[in-house]
PDB file of C-alpha atoms in Angstrom:
ATOM      1  CA  MET A  13       0.000   0.000   0.000  1.00  0.00           C
ATOM      2  CA  TYR A  14       2.717   2.473   0.932  1.00  0.00           C
ATOM      3  CA  PRO A  15       4.589   2.293  -2.417  1.00  0.00           C
ATOM      4  CA  ALA A  16       1.281   3.147  -4.093  1.00  0.00           C
ATOM      5  CA  ILE A  17       0.832   6.147  -1.781  1.00  0.00           C
ATOM      6  CA  ILE A  18       4.355   7.308  -2.672  1.00  0.00           C
ATOM      7  CA  LEU A  19       3.542   7.113  -6.387  1.00  0.00           C
ATOM      8  CA  VAL A  20       0.219   8.926  -5.956  1.00  0.00           C
ATOM      9  CA  SER A  21       1.886  11.620  -3.841  1.00  0.00           C
ATOM     10  CA  PHE A  22       4.582  12.029  -6.492  1.00  0.00           C
ATOM     11  CA  GLY A  23       2.024  12.361  -9.294  1.00  0.00           C
ATOM     12  CA  VAL A  24      -0.267  14.734  -7.416  1.00  0.00           C
ATOM     13  CA  SER A  25       2.689  16.912  -6.384  1.00  0.00           C
ATOM     14  CA  TRP A  26       3.858  17.221  -9.973  1.00  0.00           C
ATOM     15  CA  ALA A  27       0.302  17.964 -11.136  1.00  0.00           C
ATOM     16  CA  ILE A  28      -0.119  20.733  -8.552  1.00  0.00           C
ATOM     17  CA  GLN A  29       3.168  22.348  -9.615  1.00  0.00           C
ATOM     18  CA  ASP A  30       2.653  22.215 -13.378  1.00  0.00           C
ATOM     19  CA  VAL A  31      -1.127  22.101 -13.889  1.00  0.00           C
ATOM     20  CA  ILE A  32      -3.389  22.834 -10.930  1.00  0.00           C
ATOM     21  CA  ALA A  33      -1.543  25.773  -9.351  1.00  0.00           C
ATOM     22  CA  PRO A  34      -0.887  27.634 -12.644  1.00  0.00           C
ATOM     23  CA  VAL A  35      -4.453  27.208 -13.924  1.00  0.00           C
ATOM     24  CA  LEU A  36      -6.200  28.163 -10.679  1.00  0.00           C
ATOM     25  CA  SER A  37      -3.825  31.031  -9.924  1.00  0.00           C
ATOM     26  CA  ALA A  38      -4.271  32.515 -13.386  1.00  0.00           C
ATOM     27  CA  LYS A  39      -8.047  32.426 -12.950  1.00  0.00           C
ATOM     28  CA  VAL A  40      -8.286  33.939  -9.470  1.00  0.00           C
ATOM     29  CA  SER A  41      -5.250  36.222  -9.186  1.00  0.00           C
ATOM     30  CA  SER A  42      -4.488  39.183 -11.404  1.00  0.00           C
ATOM     31  CA  ALA A  43      -1.151  39.511  -9.596  1.00  0.00           C
ATOM     32  CA  TYR A  44      -0.155  36.031 -10.769  1.00  0.00           C
ATOM     33  CA  ARG A  45      -0.899  36.885 -14.379  1.00  0.00           C
ATOM     34  CA  SER A  46       1.494  39.839 -14.222  1.00  0.00           C
ATOM     35  CA  LEU A  47       4.401  37.877 -12.713  1.00  0.00           C
ATOM     36  CA  SER A  48       7.564  36.955 -14.578  1.00  0.00           C
ATOM     37  CA  PRO A  49       8.030  33.270 -15.535  1.00  0.00           C
ATOM     38  CA  LYS A  50      10.553  32.884 -12.703  1.00  0.00           C
ATOM     39  CA  ASP A  51       8.156  34.277 -10.099  1.00  0.00           C
ATOM     40  CA  ARG A  52       5.327  32.114 -11.432  1.00  0.00           C
ATOM     41  CA  VAL A  53       7.435  29.006 -10.870  1.00  0.00           C
ATOM     42  CA  ASP A  54       8.152  30.203  -7.333  1.00  0.00           C
ATOM     43  CA  TRP A  55       4.449  30.926  -6.728  1.00  0.00           C
ATOM     44  CA  ASN A  56       3.384  27.481  -7.984  1.00  0.00           C
ATOM     45  CA  ASN A  57       6.007  25.735  -5.880  1.00  0.00           C
ATOM     46  CA  ARG A  58       4.879  27.535  -2.748  1.00  0.00           C
ATOM     47  CA  LEU A  59       1.292  26.479  -3.347  1.00  0.00           C
ATOM     48  CA  LEU A  60       2.522  22.899  -3.756  1.00  0.00           C
ATOM     49  CA  SER A  61       4.481  23.069  -0.521  1.00  0.00           C
ATOM     50  CA  SER A  62       1.517  24.617   1.304  1.00  0.00           C
ATOM     51  CA  CYS A  63      -0.817  21.841   0.162  1.00  0.00           C
ATOM     52  CA  ALA A  64       1.660  19.162   1.252  1.00  0.00           C
ATOM     53  CA  SER A  65       2.230  20.842   4.614  1.00  0.00           C
ATOM     54  CA  ILE A  66      -1.484  21.150   5.380  1.00  0.00           C
ATOM     55  CA  VAL A  67      -2.090  17.465   4.591  1.00  0.00           C
ATOM     56  CA  LEU A  68       0.934  16.259   6.564  1.00  0.00           C
ATOM     57  CA  GLY A  69       0.340  18.529   9.545  1.00  0.00           C
ATOM     58  CA  ALA A  70      -3.318  17.494   9.692  1.00  0.00           C
ATOM     59  CA  LEU A  71      -2.388  13.795   9.539  1.00  0.00           C
ATOM     60  CA  ALA A  72       0.174  14.239  12.319  1.00  0.00           C
ATOM     61  CA  LEU A  73      -2.291  16.129  14.513  1.00  0.00           C
ATOM     62  CA  TYR A  74      -5.009  13.556  13.840  1.00  0.00           C
ATOM     63  CA  GLY A  75      -2.561  10.781  14.694  1.00  0.00           C
ATOM     64  CA  PHE A  76      -1.784  12.299  18.083  1.00  0.00           C
ATOM     65  CA  LEU A  77      -5.503  12.705  18.805  1.00  0.00           C
ATOM     66  CA  ARG A  78      -6.651   9.277  17.599  1.00  0.00           C
ATOM     67  CA  ASP A  79      -3.713   6.870  17.887  1.00  0.00           C
ATOM     68  CA  SER A  80      -3.301   5.731  21.493  1.00  0.00           C
ATOM     69  CA  GLY A  81      -0.080   3.907  20.605  1.00  0.00           C
ATOM     70  CA  LEU A  82       1.800   7.137  19.894  1.00  0.00           C
ATOM     71  CA  LYS A  83       3.504   7.596  23.257  1.00  0.00           C
ATOM     72  CA  PRO A  84       6.964   9.006  24.095  1.00  0.00           C
ATOM     73  CA  ASP A  85       8.055   5.877  25.978  1.00  0.00           C
ATOM     74  CA  VAL A  86       6.995   3.323  23.343  1.00  0.00           C
ATOM     75  CA  VAL A  87       9.997   1.881  21.494  1.00  0.00           C
ATOM     76  CA  ARG A  88       8.342  -0.306  18.888  1.00  0.00           C
ATOM     77  CA  TYR A  89       4.964   0.609  17.424  1.00  0.00           C
ATOM     78  CA  GLU A  90       3.711   1.065  13.862  1.00  0.00           C
ATOM     79  CA  SER A  91       1.363   4.015  13.590  1.00  0.00           C
ATOM     80  CA  PRO A  92      -0.731   3.748  10.410  1.00  0.00           C
ATOM     81  CA  TYR A  93      -1.264   7.500  10.400  1.00  0.00           C
ATOM     82  CA  MET A  94       2.439   8.219  10.527  1.00  0.00           C
ATOM     83  CA  LYS A  95       3.291   5.621   7.882  1.00  0.00           C
ATOM     84  CA  VAL A  96       0.751   7.103   5.483  1.00  0.00           C
ATOM     85  CA  ALA A  97       2.156  10.577   6.182  1.00  0.00           C
ATOM     86  CA  CYS A  98       5.723   9.338   5.647  1.00  0.00           C
ATOM     87  CA  ALA A  99       4.767   7.810   2.301  1.00  0.00           C
ATOM     88  CA  ILE A 100       3.218  11.132   1.259  1.00  0.00           C
ATOM     89  CA  VAL A 101       6.385  12.958   2.357  1.00  0.00           C
ATOM     90  CA  VAL A 102       8.627  10.667   0.308  1.00  0.00           C
ATOM     91  CA  GLY A 103       6.537  11.082  -2.848  1.00  0.00           C
ATOM     92  CA  TYR A 104       6.322  14.847  -2.409  1.00  0.00           C
ATOM     93  CA  ALA A 105      10.025  15.261  -1.559  1.00  0.00           C
ATOM     94  CA  ILE A 106      11.157  13.226  -4.583  1.00  0.00           C
ATOM     95  CA  ALA A 107       8.839  15.181  -6.875  1.00  0.00           C
ATOM     96  CA  ASP A 108       9.961  18.529  -5.476  1.00  0.00           C
ATOM     97  CA  LEU A 109      13.648  17.622  -5.711  1.00  0.00           C
ATOM     98  CA  ILE A 110      13.163  16.751  -9.384  1.00  0.00           C
ATOM     99  CA  ILE A 111      11.184  19.966  -9.912  1.00  0.00           C
ATOM    100  CA  ILE A 112      14.030  21.916  -8.283  1.00  0.00           C
ATOM    101  CA  ALA A 113      16.592  20.118 -10.463  1.00  0.00           C
ATOM    102  CA  VAL A 114      14.626  20.919 -13.630  1.00  0.00           C
ATOM    103  CA  ARG A 115      14.148  24.554 -12.611  1.00  0.00           C
ATOM    104  CA  TYR A 116      17.370  24.979 -10.668  1.00  0.00           C
ATOM    105  CA  ARG A 117      17.822  28.687 -11.445  1.00  0.00           C
ATOM    106  CA  HIS A 118      14.320  29.508 -10.233  1.00  0.00           C
ATOM    107  CA  LEU A 119      13.974  27.380  -7.095  1.00  0.00           C
ATOM    108  CA  ALA A 120      17.260  25.997  -5.803  1.00  0.00           C
ATOM    109  CA  THR A 121      18.227  26.819  -2.229  1.00  0.00           C
ATOM    110  CA  PRO A 122      20.896  24.561  -0.679  1.00  0.00           C
ATOM    111  CA  LEU A 123      19.267  24.434   2.761  1.00  0.00           C
ATOM    112  CA  MET A 124      15.885  23.458   1.327  1.00  0.00           C
ATOM    113  CA  ILE A 125      17.489  20.704  -0.750  1.00  0.00           C
ATOM    114  CA  LEU A 126      19.254  19.470   2.384  1.00  0.00           C
ATOM    115  CA  HIS A 127      15.975  19.615   4.313  1.00  0.00           C
ATOM    116  CA  HIS A 128      14.156  17.578   1.635  1.00  0.00           C
ATOM    117  CA  VAL A 129      16.890  14.935   1.526  1.00  0.00           C
ATOM    118  CA  ILE A 130      17.043  14.591   5.320  1.00  0.00           C
ATOM    119  CA  THR A 131      13.260  14.520   5.670  1.00  0.00           C
ATOM    120  CA  ALA A 132      12.814  11.887   2.963  1.00  0.00           C
ATOM    121  CA  ALA A 133      15.639   9.764   4.399  1.00  0.00           C
ATOM    122  CA  THR A 134      14.165  10.012   7.893  1.00  0.00           C
ATOM    123  CA  CYS A 135      10.717   9.007   6.664  1.00  0.00           C
ATOM    124  CA  ILE A 136      12.079   6.019   4.744  1.00  0.00           C
ATOM    125  CA  VAL A 137      14.473   4.704   7.394  1.00  0.00           C
ATOM    126  CA  CYS A 138      12.646   5.629  10.601  1.00  0.00           C
ATOM    127  CA  GLY A 139       9.050   5.713   9.392  1.00  0.00           C
ATOM    128  CA  LEU A 140       8.433   3.181   6.624  1.00  0.00           C
ATOM    129  CA  MET A 141      11.235   0.650   7.166  1.00  0.00           C
ATOM    130  CA  SER A 142      11.348   0.724  10.955  1.00  0.00           C
ATOM    131  CA  PRO A 143       8.495   0.678  13.504  1.00  0.00           C
ATOM    132  CA  LEU A 144      10.632   2.545  16.027  1.00  0.00           C
ATOM    133  CA  ALA A 145       9.877   5.705  18.030  1.00  0.00           C
ATOM    134  CA  HIS A 146       6.958   6.769  15.858  1.00  0.00           C
ATOM    135  CA  PHE A 147       5.906   9.328  18.477  1.00  0.00           C
ATOM    136  CA  TYR A 148       9.011  11.373  17.698  1.00  0.00           C
ATOM    137  CA  GLY A 149       8.629  10.962  13.965  1.00  0.00           C
ATOM    138  CA  ASN A 150       5.093  12.250  14.231  1.00  0.00           C
ATOM    139  CA  MET A 151       6.395  15.299  16.105  1.00  0.00           C
ATOM    140  CA  GLN A 152       8.595  16.115  13.122  1.00  0.00           C
ATOM    141  CA  LEU A 153       5.613  15.815  10.779  1.00  0.00           C
ATOM    142  CA  LEU A 154       3.568  18.131  13.011  1.00  0.00           C
ATOM    143  CA  ALA A 155       6.187  20.817  12.344  1.00  0.00           C
ATOM    144  CA  GLU A 156       4.864  21.102   8.782  1.00  0.00           C
ATOM    145  CA  LEU A 157       1.959  23.179  10.103  1.00  0.00           C
ATOM    146  CA  SER A 158       4.164  26.287  10.094  1.00  0.00           C
ATOM    147  CA  ASN A 159       4.926  26.179   6.365  1.00  0.00           C
ATOM    148  CA  PRO A 160       1.717  27.650   4.872  1.00  0.00           C
ATOM    149  CA  LEU A 161       2.314  30.963   6.660  1.00  0.00           C
ATOM    150  CA  LEU A 162       5.870  31.066   5.325  1.00  0.00           C
ATOM    151  CA  HIS A 163       4.582  30.720   1.790  1.00  0.00           C
ATOM    152  CA  LEU A 164       1.698  33.140   2.345  1.00  0.00           C
ATOM    153  CA  ARG A 165       4.232  35.791   3.302  1.00  0.00           C
ATOM    154  CA  ARG A 166       6.085  35.284   0.027  1.00  0.00           C
ATOM    155  CA  LEU A 167       2.857  35.245  -1.979  1.00  0.00           C
ATOM    156  CA  LEU A 168       1.905  38.583  -0.425  1.00  0.00           C
ATOM    157  CA  THR A 169       5.247  39.993  -1.558  1.00  0.00           C
ATOM    158  CA  LEU A 170       4.745  38.652  -5.083  1.00  0.00           C
ATOM    159  CA  SER A 171       1.247  40.165  -5.077  1.00  0.00           C
ATOM    160  CA  GLY A 172       2.681  43.620  -4.436  1.00  0.00           C
ATOM    161  CA  TRP A 173       2.231  43.978  -0.676  1.00  0.00           C
ATOM    162  CA  SER A 174       5.157  45.751   0.949  1.00  0.00           C
ATOM    163  CA  TYR A 175       6.942  44.528   4.070  1.00  0.00           C
ATOM    164  CA  ALA A 176       5.364  47.452   5.932  1.00  0.00           C
ATOM    165  CA  SER A 177       1.788  46.534   5.011  1.00  0.00           C
ATOM    166  CA  PRO A 178      -0.426  45.262   7.858  1.00  0.00           C
ATOM    167  CA  PRO A 179      -1.163  41.915   6.123  1.00  0.00           C
ATOM    168  CA  HIS A 180       2.566  41.293   5.677  1.00  0.00           C
ATOM    169  CA  VAL A 181       3.418  42.237   9.268  1.00  0.00           C
ATOM    170  CA  MET A 182       0.591  40.124  10.699  1.00  0.00           C
ATOM    171  CA  THR A 183       1.600  37.137   8.577  1.00  0.00           C
ATOM    172  CA  SER A 184       5.246  37.492   9.614  1.00  0.00           C
ATOM    173  CA  LEU A 185       4.322  37.565  13.310  1.00  0.00           C
ATOM    174  CA  ALA A 186       1.905  34.648  12.936  1.00  0.00           C
ATOM    175  CA  PHE A 187       4.557  32.640  11.087  1.00  0.00           C
ATOM    176  CA  MET A 188       7.196  33.395  13.716  1.00  0.00           C
ATOM    177  CA  THR A 189       4.822  32.311  16.494  1.00  0.00           C
ATOM    178  CA  THR A 190       3.704  29.138  14.732  1.00  0.00           C
ATOM    179  CA  PHE A 191       7.261  28.189  13.775  1.00  0.00           C
ATOM    180  CA  PHE A 192       8.348  28.584  17.386  1.00  0.00           C
ATOM    181  CA  LEU A 193       5.474  26.479  18.728  1.00  0.00           C
ATOM    182  CA  VAL A 194       5.749  23.523  16.336  1.00  0.00           C
ATOM    183  CA  ARG A 195       9.479  23.491  15.561  1.00  0.00           C
ATOM    184  CA  VAL A 196      11.496  25.237  18.288  1.00  0.00           C
ATOM    185  CA  ALA A 197       9.489  24.703  21.477  1.00  0.00           C
ATOM    186  CA  THR A 198       9.218  20.996  20.675  1.00  0.00           C
ATOM    187  CA  ILE A 199      13.009  20.497  20.537  1.00  0.00           C
ATOM    188  CA  PRO A 200      13.569  20.206  24.333  1.00  0.00           C
ATOM    189  CA  ILE A 201      10.373  18.143  24.640  1.00  0.00           C
ATOM    190  CA  CYS A 202      11.637  15.766  21.968  1.00  0.00           C
ATOM    191  CA  TRP A 203      15.097  15.265  23.468  1.00  0.00           C
ATOM    192  CA  TYR A 204      13.818  15.041  27.042  1.00  0.00           C
ATOM    193  CA  GLY A 205      11.387  12.322  26.021  1.00  0.00           C
ATOM    194  CA  TRP A 206      14.031  10.490  23.999  1.00  0.00           C
ATOM    195  CA  VAL A 207      16.664  10.508  26.759  1.00  0.00           C
ATOM    196  CA  TYR A 208      14.528  10.097  29.879  1.00  0.00           C
ATOM    197  CA  LEU A 209      11.483   8.165  28.637  1.00  0.00           C
ATOM    198  CA  LEU A 210      12.543   6.180  25.573  1.00  0.00           C
ATOM    199  CA  MET A 211      16.168   5.224  26.218  1.00  0.00           C
ATOM    200  CA  PRO A 212      15.538   3.659  29.668  1.00  0.00           C
ATOM    201  CA  GLN A 213      13.185   1.102  28.096  1.00  0.00           C
ATOM    202  CA  PRO A 214      14.804  -2.391  28.009  1.00  0.00           C
ATOM    203  CA  GLU A 215      13.819  -2.879  24.367  1.00  0.00           C
ATOM    204  CA  TYR A 216      15.732   0.263  23.336  1.00  0.00           C
ATOM    205  CA  GLY A 217      19.088  -1.474  23.747  1.00  0.00           C
ATOM    206  CA  ARG A 218      18.449  -4.334  21.323  1.00  0.00           C
ATOM    207  CA  ALA A 219      21.393  -4.729  18.944  1.00  0.00           C
ATOM    208  CA  GLU A 220      19.263  -4.806  15.787  1.00  0.00           C
ATOM    209  CA  TYR A 221      17.985  -1.303  16.548  1.00  0.00           C
ATOM    210  CA  ALA A 222      21.412   0.298  16.973  1.00  0.00           C
ATOM    211  CA  THR A 223      21.830   1.490  13.373  1.00  0.00           C
ATOM    212  CA  ALA A 224      18.312   2.939  13.220  1.00  0.00           C
ATOM    213  CA  TRP A 225      18.900   4.852  16.457  1.00  0.00           C
ATOM    214  CA  ARG A 226      22.174   6.313  15.191  1.00  0.00           C
ATOM    215  CA  ILE A 227      20.546   7.462  11.951  1.00  0.00           C
ATOM    216  CA  ALA A 228      17.512   8.910  13.739  1.00  0.00           C
ATOM    217  CA  ILE A 229      19.613  10.813  16.278  1.00  0.00           C
ATOM    218  CA  ALA A 230      22.008  12.186  13.641  1.00  0.00           C
ATOM    219  CA  LEU A 231      19.199  13.332  11.348  1.00  0.00           C
ATOM    220  CA  GLY A 232      17.292  14.785  14.301  1.00  0.00           C
ATOM    221  CA  ILE A 233      20.278  16.876  15.361  1.00  0.00           C
ATOM    222  CA  VAL A 234      20.747  18.254  11.839  1.00  0.00           C
ATOM    223  CA  LEU A 235      17.048  19.107  11.508  1.00  0.00           C
ATOM    224  CA  HIS A 236      16.929  20.830  14.882  1.00  0.00           C
ATOM    225  CA  VAL A 237      20.009  22.912  14.088  1.00  0.00           C
ATOM    226  CA  LEU A 238      18.304  23.959  10.844  1.00  0.00           C
ATOM    227  CA  TYR A 239      15.158  24.889  12.793  1.00  0.00           C
ATOM    228  CA  LEU A 240      17.119  27.101  15.183  1.00  0.00           C
ATOM    229  CA  TYR A 241      18.957  28.813  12.326  1.00  0.00           C
ATOM    230  CA  TRP A 242      15.724  29.383  10.410  1.00  0.00           C
ATOM    231  CA  PHE A 243      13.988  30.729  13.517  1.00  0.00           C
ATOM    232  CA  TYR A 244      16.786  33.261  13.923  1.00  0.00           C
ATOM    233  CA  THR A 245      16.323  34.471  10.333  1.00  0.00           C
ATOM    234  CA  ILE A 246      12.528  34.497  10.768  1.00  0.00           C
ATOM    235  CA  CYS A 247      12.848  36.751  13.820  1.00  0.00           C
ATOM    236  CA  LEU A 248      15.081  39.124  11.861  1.00  0.00           C
ATOM    237  CA  MET A 249      12.551  39.315   9.023  1.00  0.00           C
ATOM    238  CA  ALA A 250       9.665  39.884  11.435  1.00  0.00           C
ATOM    239  CA  LYS A 251      11.662  42.659  13.076  1.00  0.00           C
ATOM    240  CA  ARG A 252      12.294  44.238   9.676  1.00  0.00           C
ATOM    241  CA  SER A 253       8.578  44.161   8.863  1.00  0.00           C
ATOM    242  CA  ILE A 254       7.659  45.800  12.177  1.00  0.00           C
ATOM    243  CA  GLU A 255      10.301  48.505  11.732  1.00  0.00           C
ATOM    244  CA  SER A 256       9.071  49.194   8.205  1.00  0.00           C
ATOM    245  CA  LEU A 257       5.495  49.505   9.461  1.00  0.00           C
ATOM    246  CA  ARG A 258       6.579  51.933  12.185  1.00  0.00           C
ATOM    247  CA  LYS A 259       8.336  54.115   9.622  1.00  0.00           C
ATOM    248  CA  GLU A 260       5.226  54.173   7.448  1.00  0.00           C
ATOM    249  CA  VAL A 261       3.054  55.132  10.430  1.00  0.00           C
ATOM    250  CA  LYS A 262       5.432  57.962  11.395  1.00  0.00           C
ATOM    251  CA  LYS A 263       5.310  59.345   7.857  1.00  0.00           C
ATOM    252  CA  LYS A 264       1.540  59.612   8.105  1.00  0.00           C
TER     253      LYS A 264
END
């Protein structure tokens, strides 16, 4: 079932980028119709990412609410919600990496490529191939809920809204808050649970799990460092928006 979900996710992701997003955007947004080809590619890709993030974040949240097996001290448990989400992630990440490769000059950012590779690898190794620590994997998927606001901020810019405009400032502050809640504030919770709740379990020390643990810990560290770096840049951008708004208010 999961290979089929990967293929469907791949196909739908490509369709959103090249068919659905361009057609719908051209019909409903005059700003989109006036964009350069490069900015249209960026716009379409952000709609794709937003759709994927909403689906994945909703699945992760639903999993926490409905799946009683997702607990921080459970070593081995296969969550069907998380496995479906991981399959969607893999299909989307592969499609988006190919899209980035095809349109490298328009979309490529090294950190985003690194993020896609790490996320896909984590989902394959720790989500689909291994029934280990699915609570913590689901926490990573929940972090996707911050992405739509990131892309909305960029879409506002492409639509002609300045950094000082109230919609832009409000979106920047909402994004900063959401990013902190689902990506930064969860870091100490994740590592506390891993060290003090998961590792003491007798089953944790089984030899056949050693490689999976090493991979999961290494990828988790890299992702969390990226989150902290991104949060720093997000705070700087939010500060710039607020300062721009203050200058506009003083002029009036």
